[in-house]
XYZ file of C-alpha atoms in Angstrom:
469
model
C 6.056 -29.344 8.648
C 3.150 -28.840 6.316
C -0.156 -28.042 7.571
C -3.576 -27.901 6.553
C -4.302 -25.221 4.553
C -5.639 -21.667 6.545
C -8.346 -20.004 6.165
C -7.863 -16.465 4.777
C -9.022 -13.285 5.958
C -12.531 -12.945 4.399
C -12.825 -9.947 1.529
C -14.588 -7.349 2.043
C -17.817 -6.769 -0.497
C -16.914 -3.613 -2.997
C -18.052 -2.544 -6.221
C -14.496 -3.055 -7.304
C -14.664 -7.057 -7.412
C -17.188 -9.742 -7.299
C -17.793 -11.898 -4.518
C -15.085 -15.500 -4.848
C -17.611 -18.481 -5.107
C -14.521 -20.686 -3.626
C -10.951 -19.742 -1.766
C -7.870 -21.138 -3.159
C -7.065 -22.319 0.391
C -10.288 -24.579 -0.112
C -8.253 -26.396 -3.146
C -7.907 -30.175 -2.867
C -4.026 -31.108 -2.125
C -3.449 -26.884 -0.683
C -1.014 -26.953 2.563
C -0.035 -24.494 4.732
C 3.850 -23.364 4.586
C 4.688 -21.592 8.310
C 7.180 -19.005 7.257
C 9.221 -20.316 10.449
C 9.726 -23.450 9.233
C 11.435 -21.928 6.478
C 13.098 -18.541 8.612
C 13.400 -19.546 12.268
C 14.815 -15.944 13.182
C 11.756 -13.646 11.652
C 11.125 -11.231 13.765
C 8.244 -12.180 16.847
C 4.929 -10.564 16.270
C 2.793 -9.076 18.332
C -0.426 -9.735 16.338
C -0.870 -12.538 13.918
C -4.402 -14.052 12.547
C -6.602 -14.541 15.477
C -5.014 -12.296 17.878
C -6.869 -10.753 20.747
C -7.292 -6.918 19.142
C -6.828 -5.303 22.224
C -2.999 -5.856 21.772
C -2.798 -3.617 19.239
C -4.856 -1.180 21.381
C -2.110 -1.578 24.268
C 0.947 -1.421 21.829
C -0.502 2.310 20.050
C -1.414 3.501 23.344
C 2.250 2.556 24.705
C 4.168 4.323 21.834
C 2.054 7.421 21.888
C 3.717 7.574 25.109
C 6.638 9.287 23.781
C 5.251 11.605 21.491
C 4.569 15.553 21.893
C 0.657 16.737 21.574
C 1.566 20.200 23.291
C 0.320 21.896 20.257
C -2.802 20.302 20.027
C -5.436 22.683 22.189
C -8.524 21.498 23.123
C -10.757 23.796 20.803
C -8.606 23.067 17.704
C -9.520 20.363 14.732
C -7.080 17.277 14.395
C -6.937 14.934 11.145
C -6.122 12.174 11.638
C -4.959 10.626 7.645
C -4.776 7.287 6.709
C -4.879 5.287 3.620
C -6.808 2.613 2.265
C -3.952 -0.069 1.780
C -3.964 -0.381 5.129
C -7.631 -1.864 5.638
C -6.355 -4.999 3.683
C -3.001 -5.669 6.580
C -4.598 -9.226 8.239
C -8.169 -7.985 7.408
C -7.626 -4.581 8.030
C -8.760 -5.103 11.816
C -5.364 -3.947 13.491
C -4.921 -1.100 11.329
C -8.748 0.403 12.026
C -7.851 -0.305 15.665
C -4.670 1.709 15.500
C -6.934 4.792 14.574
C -9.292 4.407 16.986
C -6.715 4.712 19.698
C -4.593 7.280 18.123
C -8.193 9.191 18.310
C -9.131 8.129 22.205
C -5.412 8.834 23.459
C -5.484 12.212 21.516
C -8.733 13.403 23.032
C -8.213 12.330 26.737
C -4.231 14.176 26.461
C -5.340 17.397 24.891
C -9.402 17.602 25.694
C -9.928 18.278 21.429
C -12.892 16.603 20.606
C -12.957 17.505 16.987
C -10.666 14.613 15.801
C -11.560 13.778 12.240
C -10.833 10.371 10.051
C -9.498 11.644 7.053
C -9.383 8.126 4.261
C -6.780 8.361 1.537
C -8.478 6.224 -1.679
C -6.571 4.532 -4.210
C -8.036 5.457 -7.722
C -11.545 5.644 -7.353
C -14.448 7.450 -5.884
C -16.082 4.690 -3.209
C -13.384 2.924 -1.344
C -13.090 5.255 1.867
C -16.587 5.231 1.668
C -16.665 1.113 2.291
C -13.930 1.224 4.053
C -15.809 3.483 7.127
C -19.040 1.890 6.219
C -17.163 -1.884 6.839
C -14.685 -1.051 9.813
C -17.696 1.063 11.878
C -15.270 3.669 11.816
C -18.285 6.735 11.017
C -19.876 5.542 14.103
C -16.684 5.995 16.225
C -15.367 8.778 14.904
C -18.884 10.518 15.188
C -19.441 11.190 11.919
C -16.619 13.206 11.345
C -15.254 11.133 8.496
C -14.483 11.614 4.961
C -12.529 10.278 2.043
C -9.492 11.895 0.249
C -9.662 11.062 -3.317
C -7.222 12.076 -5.914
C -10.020 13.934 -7.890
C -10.899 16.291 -4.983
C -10.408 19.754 -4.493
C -6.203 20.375 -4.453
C -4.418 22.818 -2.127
C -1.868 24.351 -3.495
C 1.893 23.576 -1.926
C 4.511 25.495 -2.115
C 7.840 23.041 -2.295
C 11.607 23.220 -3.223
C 10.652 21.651 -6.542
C 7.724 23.910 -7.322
C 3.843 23.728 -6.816
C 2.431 20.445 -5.643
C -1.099 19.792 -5.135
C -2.447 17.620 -1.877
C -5.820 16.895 -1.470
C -7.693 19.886 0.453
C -9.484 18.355 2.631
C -6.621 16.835 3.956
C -5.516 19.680 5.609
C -8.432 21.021 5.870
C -7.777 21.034 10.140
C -5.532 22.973 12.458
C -3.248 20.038 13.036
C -3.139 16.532 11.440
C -1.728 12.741 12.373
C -0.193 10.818 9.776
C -1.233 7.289 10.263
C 0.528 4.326 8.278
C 2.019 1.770 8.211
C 5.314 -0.566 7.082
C 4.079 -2.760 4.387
C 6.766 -3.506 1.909
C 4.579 -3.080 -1.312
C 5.973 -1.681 -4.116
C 9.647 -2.182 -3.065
C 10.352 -2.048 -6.591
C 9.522 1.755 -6.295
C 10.403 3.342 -3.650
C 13.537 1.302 -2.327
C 12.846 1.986 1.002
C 13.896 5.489 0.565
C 11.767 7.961 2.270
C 9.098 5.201 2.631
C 7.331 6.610 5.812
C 6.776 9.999 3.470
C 5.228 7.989 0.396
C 1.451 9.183 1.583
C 2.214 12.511 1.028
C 2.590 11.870 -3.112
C -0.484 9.786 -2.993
C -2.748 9.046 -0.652
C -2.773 12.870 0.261
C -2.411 14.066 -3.130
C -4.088 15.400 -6.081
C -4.361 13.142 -9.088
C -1.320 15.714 -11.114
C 1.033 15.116 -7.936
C 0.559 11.327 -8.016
C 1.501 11.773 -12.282
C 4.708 13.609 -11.498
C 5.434 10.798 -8.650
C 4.671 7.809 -11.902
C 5.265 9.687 -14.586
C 7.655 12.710 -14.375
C 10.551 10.933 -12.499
C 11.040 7.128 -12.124
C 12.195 4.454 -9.570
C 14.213 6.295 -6.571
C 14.217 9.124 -8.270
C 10.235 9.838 -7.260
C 11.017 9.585 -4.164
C 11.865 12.623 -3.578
C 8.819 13.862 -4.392
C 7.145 12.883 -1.422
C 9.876 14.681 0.642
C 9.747 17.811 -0.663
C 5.931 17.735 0.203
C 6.435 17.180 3.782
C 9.014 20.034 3.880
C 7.068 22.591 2.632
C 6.240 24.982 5.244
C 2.792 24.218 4.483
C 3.074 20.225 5.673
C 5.191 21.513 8.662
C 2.959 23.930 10.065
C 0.112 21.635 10.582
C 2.302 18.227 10.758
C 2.204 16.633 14.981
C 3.262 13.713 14.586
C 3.192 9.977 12.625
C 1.826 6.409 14.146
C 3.042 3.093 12.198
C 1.667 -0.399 12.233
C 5.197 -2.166 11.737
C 4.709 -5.226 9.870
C 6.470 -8.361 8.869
C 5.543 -11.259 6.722
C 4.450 -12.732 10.179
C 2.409 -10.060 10.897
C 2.728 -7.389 13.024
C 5.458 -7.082 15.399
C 5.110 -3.369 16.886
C 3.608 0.974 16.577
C 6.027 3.242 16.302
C 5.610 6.811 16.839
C 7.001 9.844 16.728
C 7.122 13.680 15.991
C 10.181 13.156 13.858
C 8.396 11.634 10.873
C 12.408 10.657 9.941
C 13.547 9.127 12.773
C 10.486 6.776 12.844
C 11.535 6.120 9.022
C 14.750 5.029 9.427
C 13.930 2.921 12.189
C 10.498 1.241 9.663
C 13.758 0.632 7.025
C 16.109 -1.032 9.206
C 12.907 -3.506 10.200
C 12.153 -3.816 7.071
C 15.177 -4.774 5.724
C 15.486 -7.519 8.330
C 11.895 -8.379 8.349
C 11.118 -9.302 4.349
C 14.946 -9.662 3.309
C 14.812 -13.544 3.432
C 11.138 -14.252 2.117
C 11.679 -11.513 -0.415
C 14.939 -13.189 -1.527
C 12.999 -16.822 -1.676
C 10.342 -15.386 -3.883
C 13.276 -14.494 -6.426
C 14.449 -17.824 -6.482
C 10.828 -19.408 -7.733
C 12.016 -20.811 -10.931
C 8.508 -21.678 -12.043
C 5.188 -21.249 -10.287
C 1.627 -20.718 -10.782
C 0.105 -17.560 -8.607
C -3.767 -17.883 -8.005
C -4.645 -14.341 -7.400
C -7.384 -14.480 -4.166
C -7.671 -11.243 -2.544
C -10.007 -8.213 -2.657
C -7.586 -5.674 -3.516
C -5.671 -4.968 -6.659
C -3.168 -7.266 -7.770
C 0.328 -5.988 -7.409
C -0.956 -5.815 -3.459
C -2.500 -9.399 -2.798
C -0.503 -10.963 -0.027
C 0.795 -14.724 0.275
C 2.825 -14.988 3.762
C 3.053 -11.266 3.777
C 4.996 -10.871 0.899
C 2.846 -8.835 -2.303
C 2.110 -10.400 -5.637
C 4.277 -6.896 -6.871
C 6.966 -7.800 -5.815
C 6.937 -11.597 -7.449
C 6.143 -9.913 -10.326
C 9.061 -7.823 -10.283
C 11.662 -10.409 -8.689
C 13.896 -10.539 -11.319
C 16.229 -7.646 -9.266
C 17.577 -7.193 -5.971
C 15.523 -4.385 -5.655
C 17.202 -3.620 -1.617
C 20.245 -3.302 -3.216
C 20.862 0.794 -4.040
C 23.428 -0.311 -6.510
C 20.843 -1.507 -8.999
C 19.419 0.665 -11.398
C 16.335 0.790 -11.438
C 14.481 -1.610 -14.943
C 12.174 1.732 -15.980
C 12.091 5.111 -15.642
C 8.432 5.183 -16.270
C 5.061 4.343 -14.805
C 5.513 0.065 -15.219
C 8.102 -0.074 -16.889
C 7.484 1.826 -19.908
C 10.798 3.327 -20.489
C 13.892 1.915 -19.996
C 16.972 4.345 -18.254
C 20.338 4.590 -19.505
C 21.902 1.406 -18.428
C 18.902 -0.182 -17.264
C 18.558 -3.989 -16.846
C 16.929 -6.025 -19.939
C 13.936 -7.677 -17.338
C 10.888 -8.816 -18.697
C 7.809 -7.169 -17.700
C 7.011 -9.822 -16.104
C 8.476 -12.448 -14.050
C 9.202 -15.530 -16.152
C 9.681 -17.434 -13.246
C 5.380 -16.656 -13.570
C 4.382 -19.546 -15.732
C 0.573 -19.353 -15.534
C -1.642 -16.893 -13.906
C -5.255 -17.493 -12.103
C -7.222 -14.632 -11.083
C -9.941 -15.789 -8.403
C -10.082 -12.452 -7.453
C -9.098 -9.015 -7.151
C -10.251 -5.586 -7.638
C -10.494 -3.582 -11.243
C -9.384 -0.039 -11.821
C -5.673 -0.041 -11.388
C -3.650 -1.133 -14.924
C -2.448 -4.344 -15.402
C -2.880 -5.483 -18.593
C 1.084 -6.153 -18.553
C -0.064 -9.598 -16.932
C -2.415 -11.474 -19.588
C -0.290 -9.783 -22.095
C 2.870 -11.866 -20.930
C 1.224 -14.933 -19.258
C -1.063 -17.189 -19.896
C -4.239 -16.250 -17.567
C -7.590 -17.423 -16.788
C -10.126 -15.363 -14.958
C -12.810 -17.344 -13.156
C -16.608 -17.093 -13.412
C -18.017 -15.246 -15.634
C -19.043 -12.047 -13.460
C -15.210 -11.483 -12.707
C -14.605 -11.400 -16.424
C -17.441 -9.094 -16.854
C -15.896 -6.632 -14.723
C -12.667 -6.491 -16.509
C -14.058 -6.186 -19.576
C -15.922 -3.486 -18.445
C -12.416 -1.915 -16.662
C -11.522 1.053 -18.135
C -8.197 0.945 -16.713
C -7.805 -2.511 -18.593
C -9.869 -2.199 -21.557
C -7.807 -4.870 -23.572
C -7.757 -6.894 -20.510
C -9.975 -9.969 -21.247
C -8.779 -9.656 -25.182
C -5.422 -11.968 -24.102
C -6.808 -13.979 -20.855
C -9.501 -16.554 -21.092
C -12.217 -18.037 -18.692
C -12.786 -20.733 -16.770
C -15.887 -21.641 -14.832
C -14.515 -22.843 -11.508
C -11.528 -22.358 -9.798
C -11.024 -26.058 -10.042
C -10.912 -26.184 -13.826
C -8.926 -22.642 -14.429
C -6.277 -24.774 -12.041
C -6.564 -27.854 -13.674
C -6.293 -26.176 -16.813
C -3.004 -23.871 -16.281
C -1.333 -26.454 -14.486
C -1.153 -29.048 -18.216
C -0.374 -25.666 -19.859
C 2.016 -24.136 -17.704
C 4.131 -27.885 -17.063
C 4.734 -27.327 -13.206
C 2.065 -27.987 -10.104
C 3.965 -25.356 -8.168
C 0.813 -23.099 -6.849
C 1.248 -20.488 -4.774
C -2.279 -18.549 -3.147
C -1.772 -14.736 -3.012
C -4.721 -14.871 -0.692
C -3.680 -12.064 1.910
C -2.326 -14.511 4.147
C 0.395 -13.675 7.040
C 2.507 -15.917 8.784
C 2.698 -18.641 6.167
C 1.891 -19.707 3.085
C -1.004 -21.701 1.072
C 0.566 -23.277 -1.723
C 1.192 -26.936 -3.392
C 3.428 -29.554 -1.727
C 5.682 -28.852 -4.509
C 6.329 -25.304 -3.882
C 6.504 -26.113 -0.342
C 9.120 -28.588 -1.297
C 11.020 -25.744 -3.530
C 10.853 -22.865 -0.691
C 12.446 -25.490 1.960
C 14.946 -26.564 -0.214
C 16.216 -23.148 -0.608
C 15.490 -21.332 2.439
C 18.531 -22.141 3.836
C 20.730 -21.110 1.772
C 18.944 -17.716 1.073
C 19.263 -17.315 4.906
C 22.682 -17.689 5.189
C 23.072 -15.244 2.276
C 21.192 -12.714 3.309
C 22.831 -13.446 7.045
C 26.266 -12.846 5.379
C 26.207 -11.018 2.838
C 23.084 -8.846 1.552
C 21.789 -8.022 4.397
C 25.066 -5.911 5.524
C 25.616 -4.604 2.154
C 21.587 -3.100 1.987
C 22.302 -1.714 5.224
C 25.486 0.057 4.420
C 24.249 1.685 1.464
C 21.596 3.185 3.243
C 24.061 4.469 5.953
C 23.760 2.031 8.898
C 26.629 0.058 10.322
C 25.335 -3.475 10.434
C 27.835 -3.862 13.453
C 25.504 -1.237 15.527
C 22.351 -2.920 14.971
């Protein structure tokens, strides 16, 4: 059942992080976990780690089918939007190659030629530009590409809630393509309630709309924030239509598309629901484990099978189920709603915390502050103390010089060998034999609760008869 551990995708260089000396995966005593072994009935991908690309070439080209480019002329300007989260899906391949055919299927239907890559950043000022720089995409897109940060010029939108603010250059075209994707980061926030929309409060949107999203409302709440964006007469006037990598923990098992931006949502939910219910369920279980962040992306996003280090962090709730209020009702948890749950910020479950790498910039001081954590090397720790979105960072983590001795070292303090590698892998797991042992133990019985139980009750509350399905 256990393999040798996988290779994971490689990280792309970025003046967010420093380059890893060695991969968790290259740990002595790492095995690989498949995610079948542990949930025969995952949904079959289409693309998984080594994949021939030109699947996901056939699979765009097959859904864009269906969809309506009548009002796309041949002398008008298209955008085509995306956002940067999506460059680190299975090393970000698929997802580039998703654009490039939603540009080449666009062109030959409607004979526009002025199709423009439009890159929604994160927080900072120089991820697009890596991102086109790393993927080729200026080259293919003939030059016509640009980033959408959060500091750029806003456009005013008029919405049902008042004035919003995208970014302008956005929708700075006749017509524009909103390209995404299924992920399930950041369940903890948006609940899978008007998930397909989410870009439209961030990656499209000035710095002030992403604050009301965080800061104004909280958890499900926020959500309709992003709604009343792409209402607005504004959004619908230049809106076509919306293209989806949908993903699973196994990878990527389908593109939808469609000019009703709600159909394909509802559609992304029920898959998601039965895609990540089981290995999202498992990770809640983990009584006691040691994560070894080893990604190039922030933190709360680093994948292990799939599944983000966020949503570890925040396992403590059922956050599918609707009946659950939400633990804050501010940006990470800084104020607690009426009835909220007593959680801990984080995970207790998280007895010891390695950070082999990730990107600065995005706060997370929450982490040191509540578990023990080593950073290794000293360049990485020179970054964070240098982060001004952590500046007390390094004050409550220490460092180790290899990733051998930060593991050696957090395994006698944290009492457990259970290591789990958020190393953006897909498909399965590198981990310790002993948290191999754990997840097997208790995979079945998470399946046949989800099978019987949760999973028809998280469908129901969103308004789907499991029966139908």
């Amino acid at each position: 059942m256990l393999e040798k551990a996988v290779s994971p995708p490689s990280v792309m260089s970025s003046v967010y992080c420093v380059e890893p000396i060695q991969r968790a995966a290259n740990l002595p005593g790492i095995v690989f976990l498949p995610l079948r072994d542990l949930f025969p009935d995952l949904p079959k991908e289409i693309y998984s780690p080594g994949s021939d690309i030109s699947i996901i070439r056939k699979a765009t080209e097959d859904a864009l089918d269906g969809v309506n480019m009548d009002m796309i002329r041949s002398q008008d300007t298209v955008n085509i939007l995306c956002s940067e989260h999506g460059f680190i899906l299975l090393g970000g391949e698929p997802y580039a190659e998703m654009l490039r055919t939603i540009k080449d299927v666009v062109q030959e239907r409607t004979g526009c030629k002025n199709i423009r890559l439009r890159v929604g950043e994160g927080l900072g000022l120089k991820e697009a530009k890596e991102i086109i720089q790393y993927y080729k995409l200026d080259q293919y897109f003939n030059g016509q590409t640009a980033g959408l940060s959060p500091y750029g010029k806003g456009v005013p939108i008029e919405t049902e809630i008042g004035t919003l603010y995208g970014v302008a250059r956005a929708y700075d075209a006749d017509w524009f393509i909103h390209a995404h994707y299924s992920d399930l980061r950041e369940l903890y926030w948006h609940r899978l309630i008007n998930r397909a929309l989410k870009p439209f409060a961030m990656s499209y949107a000035r710095l002030e709309t992403r604050g009301v999203y965080h800061f104004n409302f909280g958890p499900r709440s926020s959500n309709f924030v992003q709604k009343a964006i792409f209402d607005s007469p504004f959004i619908q006037q230049k809106f076509t239509f919306g293209c989806f990598l949908v993903m699973s923990p196994m990878g990527i098992i389908g593109i939808d598309a469609d000019n009703d931006i709600y159909q394909s949502d509802r559609r992304l939910m029920v898959s998601s629901i039965k895609s990540y219910g089981k290995p999202v369920r498992l990770f809640s279980e983990i009584d006691e484990c040691i994560p070894v962040l080893d990604g190039g992306k922030w933190a709360m996003y680093l994948h292990a099978g799939g599944v983000t280090f966020g949503n570890l962090v925040n396992a403590q709730l059922d956050f599918f189920d609707l009946d659950v209020i939400p633990p804050g009702s501010g940006f990470w948890l800084l104020e607690k709603a009426p009835g909220a749950p007593k959680i801990k910020a984080v995970n207790p479950a998280i007895k010891a915390l390695v950070i082999n790498n990730m990107w600065r910039s995005m706060m997370c001081t929450e982490l040191p502050i509540n578990t023990p954590t080593v950073v290794v090397g000293r360049d990485l720790a020179d970054m964070l103390i240098t982060d001004s979105s952590n500046p007390e960072f390094m004050d409550y983590a220490v460092t180790a010089e290899s990733l051998e001795s930060a593991v050696n070292f957090v395994r006698r303090i944290a009492n457990t060998d259970k290591l789990i590698a958020f190393d953006g892998s897909w498909g399965g797991i590198n981990l310790s034999p002993s948290m191999a042992e754990f997840m097997l133990e208790k995979a079945p019985e998470i399946s046949r609760n989800v099978d019987e139980k949760l999973l028809p009750k998280w469908l129901r509350q969103r308004g789907i008869d499991p029966e139908q399905l």
